[in-house]
Amino acid sequence: MVLVTHDAIDPTTAYGLIKHEVSGSVVLHYAVVKKDAGHDRPTSCIDYRSQGDTAAELGLIEAELRERFRLEDLLLIRRVGCLGIGDIISLVAASSPNSEDAFEACKFGISRLKKMTTIVKTEQFVSN
C-alpha cells in the first residue's frame, strides 16, 4: 500500500495498516525532520511539495521492493507540506516471515524514498 498525505503520520495507525498474520517480523522506519541538517544555521521547517505523480512513483518503489524481498505486506507513506522539527516525513513498513527481509526491505525503501524525483524539498532556516 502507498499513501501520499498532508496529514501527520500516526505510528499506531501505520502499524494497524500493515498485515502481519503470518509474519515473524514487522519493521517500521520513520524519517523525521531534524533541527540541524549540516548547514550553518538551524532548520525551522522543510517544505515538501509533490511535483508529478508521487503516488505512482511510490507504487514503482513498492513493486520493486515486493519483487526483491520476501514480504507479507509493505506500506510506504510520504508526507507533503511544511513540516516542523520532529515531524515524520515518511514511513517504510515491511512485514515478513523473516527479519532479514523485513529489515533489508526497509533499508532499501528508505534509500529509494530519499531519491524520489516527484518530491521537491525546500529547507527554511531559523533567522538570526
PDB file of C-alpha atoms in Angstrom:
ATOM      1  CA  MET A   1       0.000   0.000   0.000  1.00  0.00           C
ATOM      2  CA  VAL A   2       1.201   3.517  -0.759  1.00  0.00           C
ATOM      3  CA  LEU A   3      -0.098   6.814   0.584  1.00  0.00           C
ATOM      4  CA  VAL A   4       0.705  10.471  -0.042  1.00  0.00           C
ATOM      5  CA  THR A   5      -0.732  12.724   2.657  1.00  0.00           C
ATOM      6  CA  HIS A   6      -0.773  16.222   4.110  1.00  0.00           C
ATOM      7  CA  ASP A   7      -1.812  14.749   7.464  1.00  0.00           C
ATOM      8  CA  ALA A   8       0.526  13.781  10.281  1.00  0.00           C
ATOM      9  CA  ILE A   9       1.716  10.167  10.125  1.00  0.00           C
ATOM     10  CA  ASP A  10       0.498   8.286  13.205  1.00  0.00           C
ATOM     11  CA  PRO A  11       2.671   5.319  14.279  1.00  0.00           C
ATOM     12  CA  THR A  12      -0.218   3.349  15.782  1.00  0.00           C
ATOM     13  CA  THR A  13      -2.378   3.790  12.692  1.00  0.00           C
ATOM     14  CA  ALA A  14       0.526   2.812  10.424  1.00  0.00           C
ATOM     15  CA  TYR A  15       1.131  -0.396  12.375  1.00  0.00           C
ATOM     16  CA  GLY A  16      -2.569  -1.219  12.118  1.00  0.00           C
ATOM     17  CA  LEU A  17      -2.493  -0.833   8.327  1.00  0.00           C
ATOM     18  CA  ILE A  18       0.207  -3.441   7.690  1.00  0.00           C
ATOM     19  CA  LYS A  19      -0.747  -7.121   7.560  1.00  0.00           C
ATOM     20  CA  HIS A  20       1.321  -9.357   9.796  1.00  0.00           C
ATOM     21  CA  GLU A  21      -0.712 -12.502  10.421  1.00  0.00           C
ATOM     22  CA  VAL A  22       1.969 -14.859   9.037  1.00  0.00           C
ATOM     23  CA  SER A  23       4.996 -12.672   9.667  1.00  0.00           C
ATOM     24  CA  GLY A  24       7.585 -13.177  12.342  1.00  0.00           C
ATOM     25  CA  SER A  25       8.928  -9.664  11.840  1.00  0.00           C
ATOM     26  CA  VAL A  26       7.457  -6.207  11.306  1.00  0.00           C
ATOM     27  CA  VAL A  27       9.887  -3.328  10.814  1.00  0.00           C
ATOM     28  CA  LEU A  28       8.806   0.319  10.705  1.00  0.00           C
ATOM     29  CA  HIS A  29      11.106   3.218   9.922  1.00  0.00           C
ATOM     30  CA  TYR A  30      10.124   6.859  10.272  1.00  0.00           C
ATOM     31  CA  ALA A  31      12.182   9.632   8.716  1.00  0.00           C
ATOM     32  CA  VAL A  32      11.858  12.841  10.740  1.00  0.00           C
ATOM     33  CA  VAL A  33      12.768  16.486  10.231  1.00  0.00           C
ATOM     34  CA  LYS A  34      15.977  17.211  12.103  1.00  0.00           C
ATOM     35  CA  LYS A  35      16.970  20.579  13.521  1.00  0.00           C
ATOM     36  CA  ASP A  36      20.466  20.656  12.079  1.00  0.00           C
ATOM     37  CA  ALA A  37      20.799  19.390   8.528  1.00  0.00           C
ATOM     38  CA  GLY A  38      24.505  20.237   8.360  1.00  0.00           C
ATOM     39  CA  HIS A  39      24.123  23.875   7.378  1.00  0.00           C
ATOM     40  CA  ASP A  40      25.464  26.986   9.110  1.00  0.00           C
ATOM     41  CA  ARG A  41      22.121  27.665  10.768  1.00  0.00           C
ATOM     42  CA  PRO A  42      19.352  25.528  12.209  1.00  0.00           C
ATOM     43  CA  THR A  43      16.332  24.447  10.201  1.00  0.00           C
ATOM     44  CA  SER A  44      12.941  25.895  11.146  1.00  0.00           C
ATOM     45  CA  CYS A  45      10.938  23.667   8.793  1.00  0.00           C
ATOM     46  CA  ILE A  46      11.119  21.846   5.490  1.00  0.00           C
ATOM     47  CA  ASP A  47       8.533  22.278   2.777  1.00  0.00           C
ATOM     48  CA  TYR A  48       7.938  19.096   0.775  1.00  0.00           C
ATOM     49  CA  ARG A  49       5.932  19.549  -2.431  1.00  0.00           C
ATOM     50  CA  SER A  50       4.674  16.972  -4.860  1.00  0.00           C
ATOM     51  CA  GLN A  51       5.547  17.681  -8.486  1.00  0.00           C
ATOM     52  CA  GLY A  52       4.163  14.987 -10.709  1.00  0.00           C
ATOM     53  CA  ASP A  53       2.543  11.707  -9.763  1.00  0.00           C
ATOM     54  CA  THR A  54       4.053  10.955  -6.370  1.00  0.00           C
ATOM     55  CA  ALA A  55       1.653   8.064  -5.723  1.00  0.00           C
ATOM     56  CA  ALA A  56       2.720   6.414  -8.988  1.00  0.00           C
ATOM     57  CA  GLU A  57       6.393   6.807  -8.085  1.00  0.00           C
ATOM     58  CA  LEU A  58       5.713   5.246  -4.680  1.00  0.00           C
ATOM     59  CA  GLY A  59       3.912   2.426  -6.493  1.00  0.00           C
ATOM     60  CA  LEU A  60       7.019   1.717  -8.561  1.00  0.00           C
ATOM     61  CA  ILE A  61       9.126   1.609  -5.395  1.00  0.00           C
ATOM     62  CA  GLU A  62       6.576  -0.727  -3.791  1.00  0.00           C
ATOM     63  CA  ALA A  63       6.685  -3.087  -6.797  1.00  0.00           C
ATOM     64  CA  GLU A  64      10.487  -3.112  -6.733  1.00  0.00           C
ATOM     65  CA  LEU A  65      10.570  -3.964  -3.019  1.00  0.00           C
ATOM     66  CA  ARG A  66       7.957  -6.709  -3.370  1.00  0.00           C
ATOM     67  CA  GLU A  67       9.915  -8.275  -6.217  1.00  0.00           C
ATOM     68  CA  ARG A  68      13.231  -8.097  -4.397  1.00  0.00           C
ATOM     69  CA  PHE A  69      12.251  -9.265  -0.895  1.00  0.00           C
ATOM     70  CA  ARG A  70      10.019 -11.936   0.644  1.00  0.00           C
ATOM     71  CA  LEU A  71       7.275  -9.820   2.225  1.00  0.00           C
ATOM     72  CA  GLU A  72       3.807 -10.405   3.576  1.00  0.00           C
ATOM     73  CA  ASP A  73       2.997  -6.712   3.335  1.00  0.00           C
ATOM     74  CA  LEU A  74       4.533  -3.336   2.665  1.00  0.00           C
ATOM     75  CA  LEU A  75       3.460   0.215   3.467  1.00  0.00           C
ATOM     76  CA  LEU A  76       5.045   3.379   2.068  1.00  0.00           C
ATOM     77  CA  ILE A  77       3.786   6.770   3.249  1.00  0.00           C
ATOM     78  CA  ARG A  78       5.140  10.114   2.079  1.00  0.00           C
ATOM     79  CA  ARG A  79       4.006  13.331   3.718  1.00  0.00           C
ATOM     80  CA  VAL A  80       3.854  16.650   1.860  1.00  0.00           C
ATOM     81  CA  GLY A  81       3.563  20.199   3.191  1.00  0.00           C
ATOM     82  CA  CYS A  82       5.607  22.348   5.559  1.00  0.00           C
ATOM     83  CA  LEU A  83       6.924  20.048   8.286  1.00  0.00           C
ATOM     84  CA  GLY A  84       8.452  21.201  11.547  1.00  0.00           C
ATOM     85  CA  ILE A  85      11.306  19.800  13.609  1.00  0.00           C
ATOM     86  CA  GLY A  86      10.473  16.261  14.737  1.00  0.00           C
ATOM     87  CA  ASP A  87       7.594  15.780  12.285  1.00  0.00           C
ATOM     88  CA  ILE A  88       7.511  12.454  10.478  1.00  0.00           C
ATOM     89  CA  ILE A  89       8.385  12.909   6.789  1.00  0.00           C
ATOM     90  CA  SER A  90       7.921   9.359   5.577  1.00  0.00           C
ATOM     91  CA  LEU A  91       7.322   5.805   6.664  1.00  0.00           C
ATOM     92  CA  VAL A  92       8.539   2.492   5.320  1.00  0.00           C
ATOM     93  CA  ALA A  93       6.934  -0.539   6.979  1.00  0.00           C
ATOM     94  CA  ALA A  94       7.575  -4.133   5.973  1.00  0.00           C
ATOM     95  CA  SER A  95       6.285  -7.414   7.349  1.00  0.00           C
ATOM     96  CA  SER A  96       7.941 -10.706   6.502  1.00  0.00           C
ATOM     97  CA  PRO A  97       8.186 -14.263   7.768  1.00  0.00           C
ATOM     98  CA  ASN A  98      11.847 -13.484   8.486  1.00  0.00           C
ATOM     99  CA  SER A  99      13.573 -10.473   9.986  1.00  0.00           C
ATOM    100  CA  GLU A 100      16.310 -10.202   7.350  1.00  0.00           C
ATOM    101  CA  ASP A 101      13.871  -9.467   4.518  1.00  0.00           C
ATOM    102  CA  ALA A 102      11.847  -7.042   6.667  1.00  0.00           C
ATOM    103  CA  PHE A 103      14.951  -5.079   7.684  1.00  0.00           C
ATOM    104  CA  GLU A 104      16.525  -5.104   4.222  1.00  0.00           C
ATOM    105  CA  ALA A 105      13.256  -4.040   2.572  1.00  0.00           C
ATOM    106  CA  CYS A 106      13.016  -1.092   4.970  1.00  0.00           C
ATOM    107  CA  LYS A 107      16.638  -0.148   4.394  1.00  0.00           C
ATOM    108  CA  PHE A 108      16.276  -0.298   0.614  1.00  0.00           C
ATOM    109  CA  GLY A 109      12.917   1.509   0.752  1.00  0.00           C
ATOM    110  CA  ILE A 110      14.418   4.350   2.780  1.00  0.00           C
ATOM    111  CA  SER A 111      17.165   4.855   0.218  1.00  0.00           C
ATOM    112  CA  ARG A 112      14.627   4.875  -2.626  1.00  0.00           C
ATOM    113  CA  LEU A 113      12.335   7.395  -0.879  1.00  0.00           C
ATOM    114  CA  LYS A 114      15.284   9.761  -0.440  1.00  0.00           C
ATOM    115  CA  LYS A 115      15.796   9.751  -4.224  1.00  0.00           C
ATOM    116  CA  MET A 116      12.194  10.411  -5.273  1.00  0.00           C
ATOM    117  CA  THR A 117      12.003  12.721  -8.285  1.00  0.00           C
ATOM    118  CA  THR A 118       8.402  13.826  -7.691  1.00  0.00           C
ATOM    119  CA  ILE A 119       9.172  15.415  -4.306  1.00  0.00           C
ATOM    120  CA  VAL A 120      10.704  18.890  -4.145  1.00  0.00           C
ATOM    121  CA  LYS A 121      12.306  19.816  -0.809  1.00  0.00           C
ATOM    122  CA  THR A 122      12.789  23.438   0.280  1.00  0.00           C
ATOM    123  CA  GLU A 123      14.501  23.946   3.610  1.00  0.00           C
ATOM    124  CA  GLN A 124      13.671  27.029   5.652  1.00  0.00           C
ATOM    125  CA  PHE A 125      16.099  28.253   8.279  1.00  0.00           C
ATOM    126  CA  VAL A 126      15.800  29.998  11.630  1.00  0.00           C
ATOM    127  CA  SER A 127      16.542  33.689  11.113  1.00  0.00           C
ATOM    128  CA  ASN A 128      19.218  35.252  13.332  1.00  0.00           C
TER     129      ASN A 128
END
